[in-house]
Coordinates of C-alpha atoms and ligand atoms in Angstrom, one line a residue:
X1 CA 61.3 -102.1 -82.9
X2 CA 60.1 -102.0 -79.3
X3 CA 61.3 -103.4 -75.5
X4 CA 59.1 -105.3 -73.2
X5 CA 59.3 -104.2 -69.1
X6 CA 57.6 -106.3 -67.0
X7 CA 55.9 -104.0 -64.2
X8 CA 54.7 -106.0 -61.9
X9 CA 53.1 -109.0 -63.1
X10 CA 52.1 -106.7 -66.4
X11 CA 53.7 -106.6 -69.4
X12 CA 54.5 -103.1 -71.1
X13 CA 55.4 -102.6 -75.1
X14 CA 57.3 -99.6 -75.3
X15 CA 58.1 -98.0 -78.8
X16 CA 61.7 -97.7 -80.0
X17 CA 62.5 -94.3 -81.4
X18 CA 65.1 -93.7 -83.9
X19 CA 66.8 -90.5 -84.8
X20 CA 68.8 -90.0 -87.6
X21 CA 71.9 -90.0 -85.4
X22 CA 72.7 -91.3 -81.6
X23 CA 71.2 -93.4 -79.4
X24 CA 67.6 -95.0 -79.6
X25 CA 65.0 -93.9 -77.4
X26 CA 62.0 -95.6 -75.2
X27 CA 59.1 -93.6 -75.4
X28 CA 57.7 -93.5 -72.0
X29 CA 54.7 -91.3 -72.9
X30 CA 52.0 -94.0 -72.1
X31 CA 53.6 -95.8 -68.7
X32 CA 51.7 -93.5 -66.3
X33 CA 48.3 -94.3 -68.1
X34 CA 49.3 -97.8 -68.7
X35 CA 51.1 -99.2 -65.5
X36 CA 50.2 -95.7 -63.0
X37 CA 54.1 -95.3 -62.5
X38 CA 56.6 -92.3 -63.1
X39 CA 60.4 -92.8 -64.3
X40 CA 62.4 -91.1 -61.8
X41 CA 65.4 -89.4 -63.4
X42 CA 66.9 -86.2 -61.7
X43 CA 69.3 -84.7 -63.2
X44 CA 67.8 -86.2 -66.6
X45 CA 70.8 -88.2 -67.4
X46 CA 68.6 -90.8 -69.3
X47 CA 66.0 -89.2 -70.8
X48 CA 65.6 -87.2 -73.7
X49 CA 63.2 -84.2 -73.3
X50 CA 62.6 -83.3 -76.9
X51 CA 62.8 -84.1 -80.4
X52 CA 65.5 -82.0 -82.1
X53 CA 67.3 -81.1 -85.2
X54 CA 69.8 -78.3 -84.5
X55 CA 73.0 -79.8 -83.0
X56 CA 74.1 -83.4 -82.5
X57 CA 76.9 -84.2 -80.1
X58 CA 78.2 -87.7 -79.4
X59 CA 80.1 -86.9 -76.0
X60 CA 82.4 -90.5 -76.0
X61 CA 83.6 -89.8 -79.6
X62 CA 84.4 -85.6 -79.1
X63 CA 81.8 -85.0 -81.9
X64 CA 79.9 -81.7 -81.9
X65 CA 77.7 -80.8 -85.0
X66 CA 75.5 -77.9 -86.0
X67 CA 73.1 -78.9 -88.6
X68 CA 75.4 -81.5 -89.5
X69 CA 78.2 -79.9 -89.6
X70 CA 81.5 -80.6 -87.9
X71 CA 82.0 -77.8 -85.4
X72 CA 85.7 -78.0 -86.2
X73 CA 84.9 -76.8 -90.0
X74 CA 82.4 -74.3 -88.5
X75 CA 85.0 -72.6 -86.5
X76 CA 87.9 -72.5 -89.0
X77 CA 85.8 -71.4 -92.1
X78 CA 82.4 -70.3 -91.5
X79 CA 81.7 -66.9 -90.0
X80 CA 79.3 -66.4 -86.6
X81 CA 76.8 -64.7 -89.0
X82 CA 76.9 -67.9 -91.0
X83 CA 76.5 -70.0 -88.0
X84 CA 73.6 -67.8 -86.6
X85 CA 71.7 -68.1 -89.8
X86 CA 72.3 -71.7 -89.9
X87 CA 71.1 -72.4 -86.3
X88 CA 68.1 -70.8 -86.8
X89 CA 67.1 -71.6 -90.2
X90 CA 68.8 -75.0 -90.6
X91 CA 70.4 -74.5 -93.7
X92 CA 74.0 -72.1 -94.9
X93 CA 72.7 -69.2 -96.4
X94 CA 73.7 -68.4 -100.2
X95 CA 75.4 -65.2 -100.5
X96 CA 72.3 -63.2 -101.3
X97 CA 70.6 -64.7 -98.1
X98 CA 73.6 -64.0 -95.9
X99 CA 73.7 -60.6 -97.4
X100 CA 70.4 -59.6 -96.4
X101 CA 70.4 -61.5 -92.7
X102 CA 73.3 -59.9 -92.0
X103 CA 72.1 -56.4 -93.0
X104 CA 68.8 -57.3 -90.6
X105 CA 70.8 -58.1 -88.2
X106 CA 72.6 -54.7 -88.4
X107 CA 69.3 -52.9 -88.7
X108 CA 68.3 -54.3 -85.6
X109 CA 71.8 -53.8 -83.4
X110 CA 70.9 -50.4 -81.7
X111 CA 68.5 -50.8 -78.3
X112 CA 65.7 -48.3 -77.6
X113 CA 67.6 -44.8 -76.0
X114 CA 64.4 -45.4 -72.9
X115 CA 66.4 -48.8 -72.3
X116 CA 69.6 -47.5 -71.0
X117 CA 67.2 -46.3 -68.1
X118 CA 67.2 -49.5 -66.7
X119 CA 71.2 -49.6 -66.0
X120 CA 71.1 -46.3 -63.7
X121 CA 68.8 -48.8 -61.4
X122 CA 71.7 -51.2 -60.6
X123 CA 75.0 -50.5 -58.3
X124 CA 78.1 -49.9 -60.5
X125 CA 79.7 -52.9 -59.1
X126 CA 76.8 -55.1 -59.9
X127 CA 77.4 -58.7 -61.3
X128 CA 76.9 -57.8 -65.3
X129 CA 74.9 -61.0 -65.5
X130 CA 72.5 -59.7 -62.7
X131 CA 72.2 -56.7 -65.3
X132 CA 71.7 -59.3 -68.3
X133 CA 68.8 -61.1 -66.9
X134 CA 67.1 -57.8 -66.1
X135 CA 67.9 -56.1 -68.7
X136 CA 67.3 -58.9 -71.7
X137 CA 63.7 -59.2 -69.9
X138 CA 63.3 -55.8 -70.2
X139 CA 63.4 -56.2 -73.6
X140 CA 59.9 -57.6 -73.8
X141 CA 58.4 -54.0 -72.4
X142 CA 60.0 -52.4 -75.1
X143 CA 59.5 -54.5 -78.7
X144 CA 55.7 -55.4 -78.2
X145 CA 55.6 -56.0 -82.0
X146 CA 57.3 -59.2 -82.1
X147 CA 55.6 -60.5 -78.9
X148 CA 53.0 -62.8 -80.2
X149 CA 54.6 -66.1 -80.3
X150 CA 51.7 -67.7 -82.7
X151 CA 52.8 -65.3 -85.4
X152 CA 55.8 -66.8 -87.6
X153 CA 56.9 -63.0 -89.0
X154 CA 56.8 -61.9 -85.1
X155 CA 58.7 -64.9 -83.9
X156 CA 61.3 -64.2 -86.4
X157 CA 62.0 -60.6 -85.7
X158 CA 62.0 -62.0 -81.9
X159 CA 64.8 -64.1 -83.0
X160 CA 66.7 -60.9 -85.2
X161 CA 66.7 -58.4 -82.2
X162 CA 67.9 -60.9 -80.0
X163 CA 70.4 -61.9 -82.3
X164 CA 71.3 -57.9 -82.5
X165 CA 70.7 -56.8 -79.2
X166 CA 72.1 -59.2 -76.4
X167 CA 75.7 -58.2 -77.7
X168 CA 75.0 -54.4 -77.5
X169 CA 73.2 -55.1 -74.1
X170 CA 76.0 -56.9 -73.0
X171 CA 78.6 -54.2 -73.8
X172 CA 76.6 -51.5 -72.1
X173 CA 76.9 -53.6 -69.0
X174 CA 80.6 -53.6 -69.1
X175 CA 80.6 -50.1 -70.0
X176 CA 78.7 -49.4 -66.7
X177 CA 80.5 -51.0 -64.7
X178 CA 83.5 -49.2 -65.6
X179 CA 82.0 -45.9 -65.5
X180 CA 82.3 -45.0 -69.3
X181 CA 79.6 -43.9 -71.8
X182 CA 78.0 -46.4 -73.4
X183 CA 79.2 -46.9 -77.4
X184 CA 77.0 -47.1 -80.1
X185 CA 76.8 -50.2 -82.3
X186 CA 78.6 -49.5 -85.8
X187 CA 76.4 -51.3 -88.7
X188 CA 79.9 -51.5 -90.7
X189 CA 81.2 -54.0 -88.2
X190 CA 80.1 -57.7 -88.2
X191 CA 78.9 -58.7 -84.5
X192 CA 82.8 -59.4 -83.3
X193 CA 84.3 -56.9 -84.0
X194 CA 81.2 -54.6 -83.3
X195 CA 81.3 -56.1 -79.8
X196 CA 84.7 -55.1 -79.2
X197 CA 84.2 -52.0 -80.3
X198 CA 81.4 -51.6 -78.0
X199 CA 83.4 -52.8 -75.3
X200 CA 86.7 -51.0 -75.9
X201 CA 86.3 -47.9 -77.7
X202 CA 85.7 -44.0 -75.8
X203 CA 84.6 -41.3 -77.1
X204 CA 88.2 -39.6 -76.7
X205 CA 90.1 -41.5 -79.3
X206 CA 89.9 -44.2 -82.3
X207 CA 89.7 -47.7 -81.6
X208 CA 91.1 -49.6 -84.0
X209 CA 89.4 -53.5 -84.0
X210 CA 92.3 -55.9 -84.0
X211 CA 91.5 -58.5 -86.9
X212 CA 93.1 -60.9 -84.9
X213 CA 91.3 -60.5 -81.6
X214 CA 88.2 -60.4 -83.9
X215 CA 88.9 -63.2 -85.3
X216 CA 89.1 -65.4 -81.7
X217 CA 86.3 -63.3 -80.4
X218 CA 84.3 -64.7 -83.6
X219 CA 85.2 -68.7 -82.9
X220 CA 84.5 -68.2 -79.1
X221 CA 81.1 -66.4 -80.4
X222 CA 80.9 -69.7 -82.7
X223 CA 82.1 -72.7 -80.5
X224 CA 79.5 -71.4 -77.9
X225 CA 76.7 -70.9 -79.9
X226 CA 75.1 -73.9 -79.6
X227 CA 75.1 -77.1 -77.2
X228 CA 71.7 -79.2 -77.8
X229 CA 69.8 -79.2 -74.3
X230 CA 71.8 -78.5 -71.6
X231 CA 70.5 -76.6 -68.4
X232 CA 70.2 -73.5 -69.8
X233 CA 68.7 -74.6 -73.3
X234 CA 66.2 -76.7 -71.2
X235 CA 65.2 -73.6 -68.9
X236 CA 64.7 -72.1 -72.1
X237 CA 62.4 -74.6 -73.3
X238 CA 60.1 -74.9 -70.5
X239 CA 59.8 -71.2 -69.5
X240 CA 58.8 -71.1 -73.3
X241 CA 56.4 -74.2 -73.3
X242 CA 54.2 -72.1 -71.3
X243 CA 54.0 -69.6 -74.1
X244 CA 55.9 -66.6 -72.0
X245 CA 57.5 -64.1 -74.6
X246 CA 60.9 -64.6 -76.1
X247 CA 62.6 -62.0 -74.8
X248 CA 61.8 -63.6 -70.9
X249 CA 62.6 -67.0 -72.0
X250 CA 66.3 -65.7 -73.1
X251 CA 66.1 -64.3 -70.0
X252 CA 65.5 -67.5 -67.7
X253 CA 67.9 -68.9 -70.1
X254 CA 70.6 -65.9 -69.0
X255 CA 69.8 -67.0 -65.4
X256 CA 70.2 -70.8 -65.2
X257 CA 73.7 -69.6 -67.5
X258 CA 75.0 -68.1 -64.7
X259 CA 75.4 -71.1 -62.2
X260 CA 79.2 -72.2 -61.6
X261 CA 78.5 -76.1 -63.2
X262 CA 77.4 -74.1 -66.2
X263 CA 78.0 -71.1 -68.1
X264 CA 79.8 -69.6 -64.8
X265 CA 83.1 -72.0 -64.9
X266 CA 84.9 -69.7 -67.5
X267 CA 85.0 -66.7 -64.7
X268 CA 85.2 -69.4 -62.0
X269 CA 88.2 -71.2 -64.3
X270 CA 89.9 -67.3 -63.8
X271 CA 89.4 -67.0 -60.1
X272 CA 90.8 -70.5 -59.5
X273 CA 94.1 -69.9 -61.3
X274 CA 94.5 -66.6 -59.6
X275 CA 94.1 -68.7 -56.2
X276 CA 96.9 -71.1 -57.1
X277 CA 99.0 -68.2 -57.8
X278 CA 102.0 -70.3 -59.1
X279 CA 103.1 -73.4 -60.6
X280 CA 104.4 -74.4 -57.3
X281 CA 101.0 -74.9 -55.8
X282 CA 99.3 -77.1 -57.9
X283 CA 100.3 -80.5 -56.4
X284 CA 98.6 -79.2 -52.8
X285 CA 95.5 -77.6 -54.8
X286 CA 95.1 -80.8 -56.8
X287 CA 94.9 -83.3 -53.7
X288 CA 92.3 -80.8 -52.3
X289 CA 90.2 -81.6 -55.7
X290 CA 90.5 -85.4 -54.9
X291 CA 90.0 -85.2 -51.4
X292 CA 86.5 -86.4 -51.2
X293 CA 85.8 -84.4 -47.9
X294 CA 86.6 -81.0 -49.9
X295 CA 83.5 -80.2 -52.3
X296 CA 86.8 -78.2 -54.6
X297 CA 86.6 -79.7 -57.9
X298 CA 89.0 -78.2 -61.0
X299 CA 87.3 -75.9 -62.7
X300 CA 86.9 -76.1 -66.6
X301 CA 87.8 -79.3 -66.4
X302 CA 85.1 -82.6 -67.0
X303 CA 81.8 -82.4 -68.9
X304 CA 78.2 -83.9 -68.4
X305 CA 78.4 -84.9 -72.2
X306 CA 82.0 -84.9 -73.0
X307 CA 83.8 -88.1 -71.8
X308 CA 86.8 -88.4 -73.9
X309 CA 87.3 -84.6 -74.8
X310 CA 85.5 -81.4 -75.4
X311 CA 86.0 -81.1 -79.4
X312 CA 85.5 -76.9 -78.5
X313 CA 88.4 -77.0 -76.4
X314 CA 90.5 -78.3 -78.6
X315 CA 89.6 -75.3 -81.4
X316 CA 90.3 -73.0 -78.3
X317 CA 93.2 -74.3 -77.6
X318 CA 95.2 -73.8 -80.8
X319 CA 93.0 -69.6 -80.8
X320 CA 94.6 -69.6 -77.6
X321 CA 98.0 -70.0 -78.5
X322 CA 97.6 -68.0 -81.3
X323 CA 95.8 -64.8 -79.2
X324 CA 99.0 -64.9 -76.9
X325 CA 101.4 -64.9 -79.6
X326 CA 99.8 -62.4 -81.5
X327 CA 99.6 -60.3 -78.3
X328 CA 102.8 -61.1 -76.9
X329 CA 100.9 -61.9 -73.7
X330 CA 103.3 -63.4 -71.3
X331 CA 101.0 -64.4 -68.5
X332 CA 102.2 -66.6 -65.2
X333 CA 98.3 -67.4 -65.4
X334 CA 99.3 -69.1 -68.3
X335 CA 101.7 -70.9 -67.2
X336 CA 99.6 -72.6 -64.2
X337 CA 96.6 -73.6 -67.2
X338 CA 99.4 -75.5 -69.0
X339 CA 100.7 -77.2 -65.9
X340 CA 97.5 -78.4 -64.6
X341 CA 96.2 -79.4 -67.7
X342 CA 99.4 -81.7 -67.9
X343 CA 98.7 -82.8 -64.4
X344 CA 95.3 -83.5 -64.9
X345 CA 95.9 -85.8 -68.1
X346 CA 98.4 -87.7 -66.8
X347 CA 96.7 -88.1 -63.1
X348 CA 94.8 -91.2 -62.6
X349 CA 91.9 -89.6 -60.6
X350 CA 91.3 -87.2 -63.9
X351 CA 92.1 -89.9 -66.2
X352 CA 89.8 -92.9 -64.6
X353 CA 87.2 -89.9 -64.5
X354 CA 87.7 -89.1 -68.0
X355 CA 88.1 -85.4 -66.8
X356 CA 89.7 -83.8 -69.8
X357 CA 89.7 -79.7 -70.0
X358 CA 86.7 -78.3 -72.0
X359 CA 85.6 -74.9 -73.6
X360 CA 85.9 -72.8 -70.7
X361 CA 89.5 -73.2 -69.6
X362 CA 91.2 -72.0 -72.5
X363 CA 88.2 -69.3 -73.4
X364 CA 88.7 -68.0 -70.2
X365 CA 92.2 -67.5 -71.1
X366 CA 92.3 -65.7 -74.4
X367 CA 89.2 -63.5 -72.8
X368 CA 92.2 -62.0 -70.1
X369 CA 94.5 -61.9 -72.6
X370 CA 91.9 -59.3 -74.5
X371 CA 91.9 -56.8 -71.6
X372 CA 88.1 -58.6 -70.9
X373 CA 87.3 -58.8 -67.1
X374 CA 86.5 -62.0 -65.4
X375 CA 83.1 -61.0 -64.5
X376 CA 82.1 -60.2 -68.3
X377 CA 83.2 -63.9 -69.6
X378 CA 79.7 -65.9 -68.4
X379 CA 78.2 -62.6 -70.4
X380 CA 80.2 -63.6 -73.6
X381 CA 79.2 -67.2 -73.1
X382 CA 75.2 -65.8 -73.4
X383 CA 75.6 -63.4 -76.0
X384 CA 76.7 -66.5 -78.1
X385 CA 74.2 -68.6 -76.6
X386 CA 71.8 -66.5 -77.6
X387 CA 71.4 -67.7 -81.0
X388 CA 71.0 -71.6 -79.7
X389 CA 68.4 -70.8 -77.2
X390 CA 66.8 -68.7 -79.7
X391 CA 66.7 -71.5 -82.4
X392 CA 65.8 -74.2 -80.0
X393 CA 63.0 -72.0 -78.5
X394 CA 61.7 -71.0 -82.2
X395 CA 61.8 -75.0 -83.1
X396 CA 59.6 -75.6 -80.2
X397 CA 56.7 -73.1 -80.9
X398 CA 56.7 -74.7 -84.6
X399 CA 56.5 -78.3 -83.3
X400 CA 53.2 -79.5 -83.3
X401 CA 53.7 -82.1 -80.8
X402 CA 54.5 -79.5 -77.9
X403 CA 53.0 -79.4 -74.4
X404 CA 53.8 -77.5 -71.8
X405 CA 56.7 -78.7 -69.7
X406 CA 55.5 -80.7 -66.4
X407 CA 58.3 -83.3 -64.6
X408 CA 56.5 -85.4 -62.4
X409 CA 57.9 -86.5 -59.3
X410 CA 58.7 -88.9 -56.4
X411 CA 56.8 -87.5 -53.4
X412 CA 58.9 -88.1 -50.4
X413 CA 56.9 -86.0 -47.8
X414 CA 54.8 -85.7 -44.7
X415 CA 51.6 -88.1 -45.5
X416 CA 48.1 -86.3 -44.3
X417 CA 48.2 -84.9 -41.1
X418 CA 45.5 -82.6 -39.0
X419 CA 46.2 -78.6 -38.5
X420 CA 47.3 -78.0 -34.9
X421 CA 45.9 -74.6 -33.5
X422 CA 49.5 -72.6 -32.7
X423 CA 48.6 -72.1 -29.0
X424 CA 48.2 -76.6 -28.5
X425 CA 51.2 -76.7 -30.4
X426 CA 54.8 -78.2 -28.9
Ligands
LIG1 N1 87.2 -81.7 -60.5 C1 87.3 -82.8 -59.7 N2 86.5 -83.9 -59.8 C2 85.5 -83.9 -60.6 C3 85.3 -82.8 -61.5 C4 86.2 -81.7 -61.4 N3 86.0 -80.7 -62.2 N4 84.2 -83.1 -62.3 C5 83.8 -84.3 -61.9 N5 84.6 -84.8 -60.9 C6 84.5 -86.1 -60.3 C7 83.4 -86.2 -59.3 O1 83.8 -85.8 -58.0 C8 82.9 -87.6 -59.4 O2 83.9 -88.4 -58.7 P1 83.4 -89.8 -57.9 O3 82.9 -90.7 -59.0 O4 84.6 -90.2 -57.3 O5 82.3 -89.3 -57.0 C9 83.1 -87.9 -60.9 O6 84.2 -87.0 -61.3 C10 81.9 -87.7 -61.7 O7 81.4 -86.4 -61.5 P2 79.9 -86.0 -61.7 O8 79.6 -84.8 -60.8 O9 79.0 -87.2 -61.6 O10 79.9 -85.5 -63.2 P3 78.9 -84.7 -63.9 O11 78.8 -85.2 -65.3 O12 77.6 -84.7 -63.2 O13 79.5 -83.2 -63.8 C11 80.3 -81.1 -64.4 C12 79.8 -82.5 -65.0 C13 80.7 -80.2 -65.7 C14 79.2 -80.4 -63.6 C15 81.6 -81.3 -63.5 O14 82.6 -82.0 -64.3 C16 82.1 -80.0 -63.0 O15 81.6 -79.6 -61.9 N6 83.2 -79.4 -63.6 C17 83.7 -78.2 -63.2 C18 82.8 -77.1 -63.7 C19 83.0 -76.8 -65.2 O16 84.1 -76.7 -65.7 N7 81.8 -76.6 -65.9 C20 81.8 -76.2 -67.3 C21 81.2 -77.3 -68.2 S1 81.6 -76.8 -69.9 C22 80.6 -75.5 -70.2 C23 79.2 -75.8 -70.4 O17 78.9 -76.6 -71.4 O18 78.3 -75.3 -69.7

């Protein structure tokens, strides 16, 4: 199959792609050498930058897939460790294969002692994402064994350390912010509940991991993981096309993460409910959203992909009843989240939008509910991440057909002009 374009007076044959799932695609590979013209697509709403086989959504019908599996099944029965080997390798590991990724992956959870150096250089009230992208980077200075990324073995361990390391990275920046001594990982512990026993236990007493809190920390570890190529996947992509090291490309990855639109929403979801305060102030706060002249917009709520509703959010939802009842949590917090969420899907701006809630409203929920600070939420979001960008950043190095990322664009600039010596200029 292929379409005609008439450029011009000249006719152009572009190839059809098909993937095994989803829309076809025009390759537009030859049109600058063929016609001398660029596609102009900010924002890349149309264009697919990469051929892919680790996750599938199809945003109109809800349906998010890892490997070919249903993220719903994923979340109820499969474990993060599962999903992690599965990303990355492509397949569900048999028992003996789980069994020894998951006692690499424990071999590899402690960070070099020389690394905590690094976290005496930032303020205490530092952003722990500004501590992420530093530290994760840092990583490369420190593992210069799994650094060549033309080595399949090194790539590989690359891919295990991050795996092992972001999450105790991450709860050494909570730690610091709170002034506590860091906690050593614990290789008995699966990454869940070896995170929250990073986060939450003290030298002074026993911590005892709640199975149930493990359990939601798991699916939000799980329902996160992956996303196909969304900002931060991409940014992880191109810093990688130029060959940089792993550890920096998770790193640019941590960074474009951190932006509001993105990974940020879950702590900005928090901030915004604490601003409305009460039930009583929603109708006011939600005209500001619609007012066109107000750049407020609902936050956790509405989806680049997602047009009818965020499959994740629906998994979260139910965890999230089921952390506050577990808990007892009675949070007024709460009961704003339920109100706008009624608001918004009965509200014809929303509904004409096809604004629907996704992931990060309710994940941002359960995280309070956990005794997790606002500010560590985006961090949760990339240590899940981690294992996507990993995955998609290990498919790349193997693919054959990759070049170096290089958008083109539309120059909309000064045309040539002389230099004006600064003393004749006005
Ligand atoms: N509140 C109010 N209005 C909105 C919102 C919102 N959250 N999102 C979109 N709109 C409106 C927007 O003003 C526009 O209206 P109009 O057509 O009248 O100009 C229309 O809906 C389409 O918006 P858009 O900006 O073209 O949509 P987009 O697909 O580019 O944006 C988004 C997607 C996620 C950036 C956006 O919905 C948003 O800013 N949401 C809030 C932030 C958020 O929750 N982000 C987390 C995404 S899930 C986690 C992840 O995967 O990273």
């Amino acid at each position: 199959m292929s379409a005609e374009i008439k450029v011009e007076t000249q006719n152009v044959t572009l190839k059809v792609m098909k993937g095994s799932e989803g829309p076809d695609v025009l390759d537009v590979r030859s049109l600058y050498k063929d016609t001398g013209m660029f596609t102009f697509d900010p924002g890349f709403m149309s264009t697919a930058s990469c051929e892919s086989a680790i996750t599938y959504i199809d945003g109109d019908k809800g349906i998010l897939r890892y490997r070919g599996y249903p993220i719903e099944q994923l979340a109820e029965q499969a474990s993060f460790e599962e999903v992690c080997y599965l990303l990355l390798h492509g397949e569900l590991p048999t028992k003996k294969e789980f069994e020894e990724f998951t006692k690499i992956i424990n071999q590899h959870t402690m960070v070099n002692e020389q690394l905590k150096n690094f976290f005496n250089g930032f303020r205490r009230d530092a952003h722990p994402m500004a501590i992420m992208c530093g530290v994760v980077g840092a990583l490369s200075a420190f593992y210069h064994d799994s650094l060549d990324i033309n080595d399949a073995r090194q790539r590989e361990i690359a891919a295990f350390r991050l795996i092992a390391k972001v999450p105790t990275i991450a709860a050494m920046a909570y730690k610091y912010s709170v002034g506590q001594p860091f906690a050593y990982p614990r290789n008995d512990y699966n990454l869940a509940e070896n995170f929250l026993h990073m986060m939450f236990s003290t030298p002074c007493e026993d911590y005892k991991v709640s199975p149930t809190l493990a359990k939601a920390m798991d699916r939000i570890f799980t329902l996160h993981a992956d996303h196909e190529q969304n900002a931060s996947t991409s940014t992880v992509r191109l810093a990688g096309s130029s060959g940089a090291n792993p550890f920096a490309c998770i790193a640019a990855g941590i960074a474009s993460l951190w932006g509001p639109a993105h990974g940020g929403a879950n702590q900005a979801v928090l901030e915004m409910l604490e601003e409305i305060g009460s039930v009583d102030n929603i109708p006011a706060y939600i005209e500001n959203v619609k007012d066109k002249e107000n750049p407020t917009r609902l936050m956790g709520f509405g989806h680049r992909v997602y047009k009818n509703f965020d499959p994740r959010a629906k998994i979260m939802r139910d965890t999230c009843h089921e952390v506050l009842k577990e808990l007892g949590v009675e949070d007024p917090m709460l009961d704003v989240a339920m109100e706008l969420e009624r608001i918004a899907l009965e509200d014809p701006y929303f509904v004409e939008r096809k604004l629907y809630p996704n992931v990060d409203f309710y994940s941002g929920i359960i995280m309070r509910a956990m005794g997790i600070p606002t500010n560590m939420f985006t961090v949760i979001f990339a240590l899940s991440r981690t294992i996507g960008w990993t995955s998609h950043w290990a498919e790349m190095i193997a693919d054959d057909a990759q070049k170096i990322g290089r958008p083109r664009q539309l120059y909309v600039g000064a045309t040539e002009r002389d230099y004006v010596d600064i003393a004749k200029r006005k």
